[in-house]
Short mmCIF file of C-alpha atoms in Angstrom, two decimals:
data_model
loop_
_atom_site.label_atom_id
_atom_site.label_comp_id
_atom_site.label_asym_id
_atom_site.label_seq_id
_atom_site.Cartn_x
_atom_site.Cartn_y
_atom_site.Cartn_z
CA MET T 1 -27.80 19.37 24.00
CA LEU T 2 -26.91 21.75 26.70
CA LEU T 3 -23.48 21.92 25.20
CA VAL T 4 -24.59 22.52 21.92
CA LEU T 5 -26.98 25.25 23.19
CA ALA T 6 -23.96 26.77 25.02
CA LEU T 7 -22.02 27.06 22.06
CA VAL T 8 -24.87 28.83 20.24
CA VAL T 9 -25.22 31.33 23.03
CA THR T 10 -21.30 31.92 22.62
CA LEU T 11 -21.84 32.53 18.87
CA LEU T 12 -24.64 34.99 19.70
CA GLN T 13 -22.40 37.16 21.63
CA ALA T 14 -20.18 38.08 18.56
CA ASP T 15 -20.35 41.65 17.50
CA ILE T 16 -22.34 40.83 14.44
CA PHE T 17 -25.49 39.91 16.73
CA LYS T 18 -25.37 43.05 18.92
CA PRO T 19 -28.08 45.30 18.46
CA ASN T 20 -27.97 48.32 16.29
CA HIS T 21 -31.13 50.74 16.37
CA TYR T 22 -29.64 53.27 13.85
CA LEU T 23 -29.90 51.11 10.75
CA SER T 24 -32.01 52.03 7.70
CA LEU T 25 -34.70 49.43 6.74
CA MET T 26 -32.51 47.94 3.75
CA ASP T 27 -29.48 47.86 6.19
CA PHE T 28 -31.19 46.10 8.82
CA ARG T 29 -32.40 43.36 6.39
CA GLU T 30 -29.04 43.05 5.07
CA LEU T 31 -27.77 42.61 8.58
CA THR T 32 -30.24 39.92 9.33
CA LEU T 33 -29.42 38.05 6.22
CA GLN T 34 -25.52 38.41 7.33
CA ARG T 35 -26.49 37.11 10.79
CA LEU T 36 -28.32 34.09 9.40
CA GLN T 37 -25.37 33.18 6.97
CA LYS T 38 -22.91 33.46 9.98
CA PHE T 39 -25.16 31.04 12.14
CA VAL T 40 -25.33 28.21 9.42
CA SER T 41 -21.52 28.78 8.51
CA VAL T 42 -20.70 27.35 12.36
CA GLU T 43 -20.40 23.87 13.33
CA PHE T 44 -21.67 22.87 16.85
CA LEU T 45 -19.99 19.64 18.21
CA GLY T 46 -18.75 18.75 14.62
CA ARG T 47 -21.85 19.60 12.42
CA GLY T 48 -23.71 22.73 11.39
CA PHE T 49 -27.42 23.56 11.21
CA ASP T 50 -29.09 20.85 9.08
CA VAL T 51 -32.65 21.37 7.89
CA GLY T 52 -32.75 17.66 7.56
CA ASP T 53 -33.04 17.37 11.38
CA TYR T 54 -36.60 18.65 10.97
CA LEU T 55 -37.22 14.64 10.52
CA THR T 56 -34.22 12.93 11.96
CA ASP T 57 -33.45 14.81 15.13
CA PRO T 58 -36.18 17.62 15.82
CA ARG T 59 -35.05 18.29 19.23
CA ARG T 60 -31.66 19.58 18.04
CA PHE T 61 -33.48 21.46 15.00
CA MET T 62 -35.94 23.14 17.48
CA ALA T 63 -33.09 23.85 20.07
CA LEU T 64 -31.00 25.46 17.68
CA LEU T 65 -33.63 27.79 16.21
CA GLU T 66 -35.14 28.89 19.62
CA CYS T 67 -31.66 30.12 20.56
CA LEU T 68 -32.02 32.95 17.95
CA ALA T 69 -34.85 34.32 19.72
CA PHE T 70 -32.82 35.48 22.45
CA SER T 71 -30.59 37.55 20.08
CA ASP T 72 -33.19 39.15 17.62
CA TYR T 73 -36.80 38.34 16.64
CA SER T 74 -36.20 39.37 12.80
CA LEU T 75 -33.48 36.70 13.00
CA SER T 76 -35.42 34.17 14.47
CA ILE T 77 -38.37 34.65 12.26
CA LYS T 78 -36.16 34.85 9.09
CA ALA T 79 -34.56 31.35 10.01
CA GLY T 80 -37.91 30.08 10.93
CA VAL T 81 -39.74 30.93 7.46
CA HIS T 82 -36.61 29.49 5.58
CA PHE T 83 -35.78 26.42 7.69
CA THR T 84 -38.95 25.54 9.32
CA LEU T 85 -41.88 26.51 6.79
CA CYS T 86 -39.89 26.17 3.64
CA GLY T 87 -37.30 23.62 4.44
CA GLY T 88 -39.56 21.55 6.92
CA THR T 89 -42.22 21.46 4.30
CA ILE T 90 -39.97 20.04 1.69
CA CYS T 91 -38.76 17.47 4.23
CA LYS T 92 -42.08 16.45 5.33
CA LEU T 93 -44.13 16.60 2.08
CA GLY T 94 -41.32 15.99 -0.50
CA THR T 95 -39.45 12.65 -1.39
CA GLN T 96 -35.67 11.86 -1.76
CA LYS T 97 -35.52 13.83 -5.10
CA HIS T 98 -36.63 16.87 -3.60
CA HIS T 99 -34.29 16.40 -0.53
CA GLU T 100 -31.40 16.07 -2.80
CA ALA T 101 -32.10 18.87 -4.98
CA TYR T 102 -32.91 21.63 -2.18
CA LEU T 103 -32.06 20.52 1.19
CA HIS T 104 -28.17 21.25 0.99
CA ARG T 105 -28.75 24.56 -0.87
CA LEU T 106 -31.12 25.45 1.89
CA ASN T 107 -28.70 24.54 4.72
CA THR T 108 -26.03 26.98 3.16
CA LEU T 109 -28.56 29.76 2.42
CA ASP T 110 -27.44 29.51 -1.39
CA LEU T 111 -31.17 29.20 -2.08
CA PRO T 112 -33.11 31.25 0.30
CA GLY T 113 -36.52 30.03 0.87
CA CYS T 114 -40.01 31.37 1.69
CA PHE T 115 -43.51 29.97 2.31
CA GLY T 116 -46.42 30.89 -0.11
CA MET T 117 -49.46 29.87 1.89
CA THR T 118 -51.34 33.00 2.93
CA GLU T 119 -53.24 34.89 0.39
CA LEU T 120 -54.59 38.44 0.26
CA GLY T 121 -58.22 37.11 0.46
CA HIS T 122 -57.47 33.84 2.54
CA GLY T 123 -55.55 34.07 6.08
CA SER T 124 -57.07 31.33 8.38
CA ASN T 125 -59.19 29.98 5.52
CA VAL T 126 -56.20 27.92 3.93
CA MET T 127 -58.84 25.51 2.12
CA GLY T 128 -60.43 28.37 0.32
CA ILE T 129 -57.09 29.48 -1.10
CA GLU T 130 -57.51 30.34 -5.00
CA THR T 131 -53.89 29.97 -6.37
CA GLN T 132 -54.42 27.34 -9.36
CA ALA T 133 -52.03 24.58 -10.39
CA VAL T 134 -53.18 22.77 -13.51
CA TYR T 135 -51.47 19.73 -14.71
CA ASP T 136 -50.49 20.02 -18.56
CA PRO T 137 -49.61 16.35 -19.93
CA SER T 138 -48.55 17.61 -23.25
CA THR T 139 -45.31 19.07 -21.47
CA GLN T 140 -45.34 17.28 -18.14
CA GLU T 141 -45.63 20.66 -16.20
CA PHE T 142 -48.00 22.35 -13.93
CA VAL T 143 -49.10 25.92 -14.66
CA ILE T 144 -49.06 28.12 -11.70
CA ASN T 145 -51.40 30.99 -11.71
CA THR T 146 -52.85 33.75 -9.66
CA PRO T 147 -56.35 34.28 -10.99
CA THR T 148 -57.45 37.38 -8.99
CA ASN T 149 -55.50 39.89 -6.89
CA GLU T 150 -57.33 38.22 -3.91
CA ALA T 151 -55.44 35.09 -4.83
CA SER T 152 -51.91 36.69 -4.54
CA LYS T 153 -49.61 35.23 -1.85
CA TYR T 154 -49.48 38.01 0.77
CA TRP T 155 -47.30 38.60 3.68
CA ILE T 156 -44.61 36.14 2.31
CA GLY T 157 -41.59 36.51 4.63
CA GLY T 158 -38.32 36.37 2.73
CA SER T 159 -39.99 37.06 -0.61
CA GLY T 160 -39.64 40.89 -0.75
CA GLN T 161 -35.96 40.88 -1.49
CA HIS T 162 -33.81 37.64 -0.84
CA GLY T 163 -36.06 34.68 -1.82
CA LYS T 164 -35.35 32.61 -4.49
CA VAL T 165 -37.42 29.44 -3.98
CA CYS T 166 -41.08 29.20 -2.53
CA THR T 167 -43.14 26.37 -1.49
CA VAL T 168 -46.39 27.48 -2.94
CA PHE T 169 -49.88 26.10 -1.80
CA ALA T 170 -52.21 25.93 -4.77
CA GLN T 171 -55.58 24.35 -5.77
CA LEU T 172 -54.50 21.26 -7.82
CA THR T 173 -56.58 20.29 -10.88
CA VAL T 174 -55.52 17.25 -12.93
CA GLY T 175 -57.50 16.18 -16.00
CA GLY T 176 -60.22 18.73 -15.14
CA THR T 177 -60.72 17.08 -11.67
CA TRP T 178 -60.21 19.28 -8.70
CA GLN T 179 -57.95 17.51 -5.92
CA GLY T 180 -57.61 20.19 -3.35
CA PRO T 181 -54.51 22.16 -1.98
CA HIS T 182 -51.11 20.70 -2.93
CA VAL T 183 -47.72 22.16 -2.45
CA PHE T 184 -45.21 22.84 -5.12
CA VAL T 185 -41.56 24.05 -5.25
CA VAL T 186 -41.41 27.24 -7.21
CA ARG T 187 -38.36 29.12 -8.18
CA ILE T 188 -39.13 32.92 -8.11
CA ARG T 189 -35.80 34.41 -8.68
CA ASP T 190 -32.60 33.11 -10.37
CA ASP T 191 -29.24 32.70 -8.67
CA ASN T 192 -28.39 36.17 -9.41
CA GLY T 193 -31.44 37.42 -7.33
CA LYS T 194 -33.58 38.36 -10.64
CA LEU T 195 -37.21 37.70 -10.56
CA LEU T 196 -38.10 34.94 -13.03
CA PRO T 197 -40.55 35.24 -16.11
CA GLY T 198 -44.17 35.20 -14.89
CA VAL T 199 -43.46 35.99 -11.25
CA ARG T 200 -44.18 39.47 -9.90
CA ILE T 201 -43.41 40.70 -6.41
CA LYS T 202 -44.14 43.77 -4.32
CA ASP T 203 -42.15 44.47 -1.29
CA HIS T 204 -44.32 45.44 1.67
CA GLY T 205 -41.66 47.83 2.84
CA PRO T 206 -41.60 49.31 6.54
CA LYS T 207 -43.77 47.32 9.00
CA MET T 208 -44.64 47.92 12.73
CA GLY T 209 -41.89 45.53 13.75
CA LEU T 210 -39.83 42.83 12.23
CA ASN T 211 -38.20 44.94 9.91
CA GLY T 212 -35.22 42.72 9.42
CA VAL T 213 -37.71 40.39 7.51
CA ASP T 214 -38.48 41.38 3.83
CA ASN T 215 -42.15 40.37 3.53
CA GLY T 216 -43.79 40.70 0.09
CA GLN T 217 -46.71 39.90 -2.16
CA ILE T 218 -46.41 37.52 -5.04
CA TRP T 219 -48.40 36.92 -8.15
CA PHE T 220 -47.90 34.01 -10.68
CA ASP T 221 -48.77 34.50 -14.40
CA ASN T 222 -49.07 31.18 -15.64
CA VAL T 223 -45.80 30.00 -14.46
CA ARG T 224 -44.67 26.77 -15.83
CA ILE T 225 -42.82 24.10 -13.33
CA PRO T 226 -41.59 20.50 -13.89
CA ARG T 227 -43.86 17.61 -12.61
CA ASP T 228 -41.35 16.89 -10.17
CA ALA T 229 -41.93 20.25 -8.45
CA LEU T 230 -45.09 18.74 -6.70
CA LEU T 231 -43.95 17.51 -3.40
CA ASP T 232 -45.33 14.15 -3.75
CA ARG T 233 -44.91 11.94 -0.62
CA PHE T 234 -48.88 11.95 -0.19
CA ALA T 235 -49.88 12.57 -3.69
CA SER T 236 -48.44 12.22 -7.04
CA VAL T 237 -49.13 12.78 -10.80
CA ASP T 238 -47.67 10.48 -13.41
CA ALA T 239 -46.50 11.67 -16.85
CA ALA T 240 -49.74 10.67 -18.44
CA GLY T 241 -51.52 12.80 -15.80
CA THR T 242 -52.92 10.13 -13.49
CA TYR T 243 -53.34 11.44 -10.14
CA SER T 244 -52.91 9.11 -7.16
CA SER T 245 -52.76 9.30 -3.42
CA PRO T 246 -52.97 6.93 -0.21
CA ILE T 247 -55.28 9.25 1.36
CA PRO T 248 -58.73 9.20 -0.14
CA THR T 249 -60.41 12.29 0.44
CA VAL T 250 -59.62 16.00 -0.12
CA SER T 251 -60.07 16.97 3.37
CA ALA T 252 -57.82 14.26 4.79
CA ARG T 253 -55.25 15.25 2.36
CA PHE T 254 -55.58 18.69 3.45
CA GLY T 255 -54.87 18.09 7.07
CA THR T 256 -51.62 16.30 5.95
CA MET T 257 -50.57 19.30 3.87
CA ILE T 258 -50.76 21.78 6.71
CA GLY T 259 -49.44 19.33 9.34
CA GLY T 260 -45.96 21.08 8.88
CA LEU T 261 -47.48 24.36 10.46
CA THR T 262 -47.32 22.51 14.12
CA THR T 263 -43.68 23.05 14.21
CA GLY T 264 -43.95 26.69 13.51
CA ARG T 265 -46.53 27.22 16.17
CA ILE T 266 -44.30 25.44 18.67
CA LEU T 267 -41.38 27.83 17.61
CA ILE T 268 -43.55 30.93 18.12
CA ALA T 269 -44.99 29.79 21.34
CA GLN T 270 -41.47 29.00 22.55
CA GLY T 271 -40.17 32.46 21.27
CA ALA T 272 -43.15 34.32 23.19
CA ILE T 273 -42.07 32.28 26.28
CA ALA T 274 -38.35 33.35 25.68
CA ALA T 275 -39.49 37.00 25.50
CA CYS T 276 -41.31 36.66 28.88
CA MET T 277 -38.14 35.37 30.08
CA ILE T 278 -36.11 37.99 28.96
CA GLY T 279 -38.63 40.66 30.03
CA THR T 280 -39.24 39.64 33.68
CA THR T 281 -35.47 39.21 34.16
CA ILE T 282 -34.68 42.67 32.95
CA ALA T 283 -37.85 44.08 34.84
CA ILE T 284 -37.01 42.32 38.16
CA ARG T 285 -33.32 42.75 38.06
CA TYR T 286 -33.94 46.62 37.66
CA ALA T 287 -36.51 46.51 40.67
CA ALA T 288 -33.85 44.81 42.75
CA GLN T 289 -31.55 47.58 42.12
CA ARG T 290 -33.55 50.82 41.82
CA PRO T 291 -34.34 52.73 44.89
CA GLN T 292 -37.31 55.05 45.22
CA PHE T 293 -38.45 57.44 48.09
CA GLY T 294 -35.30 56.81 50.01
CA ASP T 295 -33.33 53.70 50.14
CA LYS T 296 -36.00 51.30 49.75
CA LEU T 297 -35.81 49.19 46.43
CA ILE T 298 -38.85 49.41 44.33
CA MET T 299 -39.16 45.40 44.44
CA ASN T 300 -39.70 45.50 48.04
CA TYR T 301 -43.00 47.39 47.41
CA LEU T 302 -46.00 44.94 47.48
CA SER T 303 -47.54 46.66 44.34
CA HIS T 304 -44.56 46.37 42.39
CA GLN T 305 -44.24 42.70 43.33
CA ARG T 306 -47.82 42.06 42.37
CA ARG T 307 -47.21 43.63 38.70
CA LEU T 308 -44.10 41.40 38.04
CA LEU T 309 -44.41 38.02 40.07
CA PRO T 310 -47.62 36.81 38.41
CA GLY T 311 -45.89 37.22 35.12
CA LEU T 312 -42.92 35.39 36.32
CA ALA T 313 -45.17 32.47 37.65
CA VAL T 314 -46.98 32.38 34.27
CA THR T 315 -43.61 32.18 32.34
CA TYR T 316 -42.76 29.22 34.41
CA ALA T 317 -46.07 27.63 33.98
CA LEU T 318 -45.87 28.10 30.23
CA GLN T 319 -42.52 26.73 29.88
CA LEU T 320 -43.57 23.49 31.70
CA GLY T 321 -46.59 23.31 29.27
CA MET T 322 -43.89 23.48 26.32
CA LYS T 323 -41.93 20.66 27.70
CA GLN T 324 -44.82 18.44 27.60
CA LEU T 325 -45.92 19.67 24.18
CA LYS T 326 -42.40 18.83 22.91
CA ALA T 327 -42.43 15.46 24.76
CA ALA T 328 -45.90 14.71 22.77
CA ALA T 329 -44.44 15.96 19.52
CA PHE T 330 -40.92 14.80 19.58
CA ASP T 331 -40.33 11.97 22.09
CA THR T 332 -42.99 9.22 20.97
CA PRO T 333 -42.30 6.72 18.06
CA LYS T 334 -45.78 7.74 16.75
CA PRO T 335 -47.12 11.31 18.00
CA ASP T 336 -50.76 11.56 18.10
CA PRO T 337 -51.31 14.52 15.49
CA LYS T 338 -54.54 15.53 16.82
CA LEU T 339 -53.23 15.71 20.46
CA VAL T 340 -50.22 17.91 19.01
CA HIS T 341 -52.44 20.10 17.09
CA VAL T 342 -54.66 20.74 20.00
CA LEU T 343 -51.79 21.20 22.47
CA SER T 344 -49.76 23.44 20.00
CA SER T 345 -52.79 25.51 19.06
CA GLY T 346 -53.73 26.29 22.57
CA LEU T 347 -50.20 26.91 23.98
CA LYS T 348 -49.34 29.26 20.92
CA ALA T 349 -52.40 31.30 21.65
CA ALA T 350 -51.63 31.16 25.48
CA ALA T 351 -48.24 32.02 25.37
CA THR T 352 -48.75 34.81 22.79
CA TRP T 353 -51.41 36.37 24.48
CA SER T 354 -49.62 36.21 27.77
CA ARG T 355 -46.45 37.84 26.13
CA VAL T 356 -48.39 40.92 25.46
CA GLU T 357 -49.59 41.41 28.92
CA ILE T 358 -46.35 40.60 30.61
CA LEU T 359 -44.09 42.65 28.66
CA GLN T 360 -46.31 45.43 28.94
CA GLN T 361 -46.22 45.12 32.65
CA CYS T 362 -42.37 44.70 32.54
CA ARG T 363 -42.18 48.13 30.27
CA GLU T 364 -44.08 49.95 32.77
CA CYS T 365 -42.30 48.66 35.74
CA CYS T 366 -38.99 49.94 34.42
CA GLY T 367 -40.33 53.37 33.99
CA GLY T 368 -38.90 55.59 31.43
CA MET T 369 -35.94 53.30 31.35
CA GLY T 370 -38.25 50.75 29.78
CA PHE T 371 -38.75 53.07 26.99
CA LEU T 372 -35.21 52.93 25.80
CA SER T 373 -34.59 50.65 22.92
CA ALA T 374 -31.31 49.37 24.67
CA ASN T 375 -33.45 47.98 27.41
CA LYS T 376 -34.83 45.37 24.75
CA ILE T 377 -38.19 45.09 26.10
CA GLY T 378 -39.83 48.02 23.97
CA PRO T 379 -38.19 46.34 20.64
CA MET T 380 -39.73 42.86 21.65
CA LYS T 381 -42.98 44.48 22.14
CA THR T 382 -43.20 45.81 18.63
CA ASP T 383 -41.42 42.95 16.88
CA MET T 384 -43.54 40.34 18.66
CA ASP T 385 -46.87 42.02 18.38
CA VAL T 386 -47.46 40.05 15.13
CA ASP T 387 -47.31 36.43 16.89
CA VAL T 388 -50.92 36.83 18.09
CA THR T 389 -52.05 36.60 14.48
CA PHE T 390 -49.57 34.78 12.36
CA GLU T 391 -49.13 30.96 12.06
CA GLY T 392 -52.91 31.13 13.13
CA ASP T 393 -55.08 33.58 14.53
CA ASN T 394 -55.09 33.16 18.35
CA THR T 395 -59.17 33.38 18.35
CA VAL T 396 -59.43 30.76 15.78
CA LEU T 397 -56.63 28.38 17.46
CA MET T 398 -58.39 28.71 20.71
CA GLN T 399 -61.64 27.97 19.15
CA GLN T 400 -60.07 24.78 17.68
CA THR T 401 -58.69 23.68 21.12
CA CYS T 402 -62.03 24.32 22.69
CA ARG T 403 -63.59 22.26 20.23
CA SER T 404 -61.68 19.30 20.99
CA HIS T 405 -62.89 19.38 24.67
CA VAL T 406 -66.75 19.57 23.66
CA PRO T 407 -67.12 15.82 23.39
CA CYS T 408 -65.47 15.53 26.81
CA TRP T 409 -67.96 18.16 28.20
CA LYS T 410 -70.84 16.14 26.84
CA THR T 411 -69.97 12.98 28.14
CA SER T 412 -69.52 14.48 31.57
CA GLN T 413 -72.79 16.16 31.29
CA ALA T 414 -74.30 12.88 30.37
CA LEU T 415 -72.71 10.98 33.45
CA GLN T 416 -74.16 13.60 35.70
CA GLN T 417 -77.64 12.94 34.48
#
């Protein structure tokens, strides 16, 4: 694996990956797409990036995507949305017919993908989404509809300009019976990039950061999709309109449907840790060369050490925690989903909150030089500020993490009595 990573790092030194802070919004988006196309066109030890590794070789899948964060966070997020959220969802929730229809085209970027979960009125409350999917047995189609503006898919990365396919979360109704949120593969643009009938998309335009990612808002006006568009590994609808699932309850099925978010959270946490690595490396190297008040290097001042070294220690601790999380998620035959959820939720929150503080200290410790875009710390701060709220608001994730410890606390209290 180390050799594969070394090859990726070598690739990222090519001219196309070098920062260019003079680009317009549209040019930066185009460059980000070209960078991703370059990444998927290269083979590493005999094979290129394969979204199928999400299931068969998750360590390789994760490692290759993690490297992109060291180049540009827009590139990292665009790849993560396309391969992890869209592609990973098709891998995990779809069956062979879906894998054959979509995975190769996702690998080549012939079919840029996005992930339609968040709605204008529903962020953390995914169970409450309002997008509708009603089965029509007369045509053997599902009808996807946005009933209100609050039900529009919002902040959908990749949808504003490049996306052609979307994994859409919608409330499924079959024969008048509500079955809870399910996921459907919906084409939103044709192969030429033209919006399909019934699909309306508003580009979000410039943002605080991550401007290489084309976020958008999506409405569906009774869009008809074939019955096979339902990702049916855990639930299916036959031609006559009979619903079946090996998972008996709506709540249990819902937990399965959103289980794929764990991988995304791990990637975001790892990206935050990578930013801490980059920031502390830059700031400490600068401090080890910058004299002030004579020949004394600023790193030799105790006050400077106390600003930078705690962040360095936290970065090491977070990376060690990440190693444990990956071992629990990927190195056991049957990972404990509850344990992985708790660890990934807690570490995502801890890593991204720590990144906010550590990068700020690193920026300040570089003085005016830290304000330059060429320094990299400033662009990382603005690009990554969203990581404390996307893929789960940190406060909500930490509440879930703490809730899992309540039974342990109650047990310890009972034992003390």
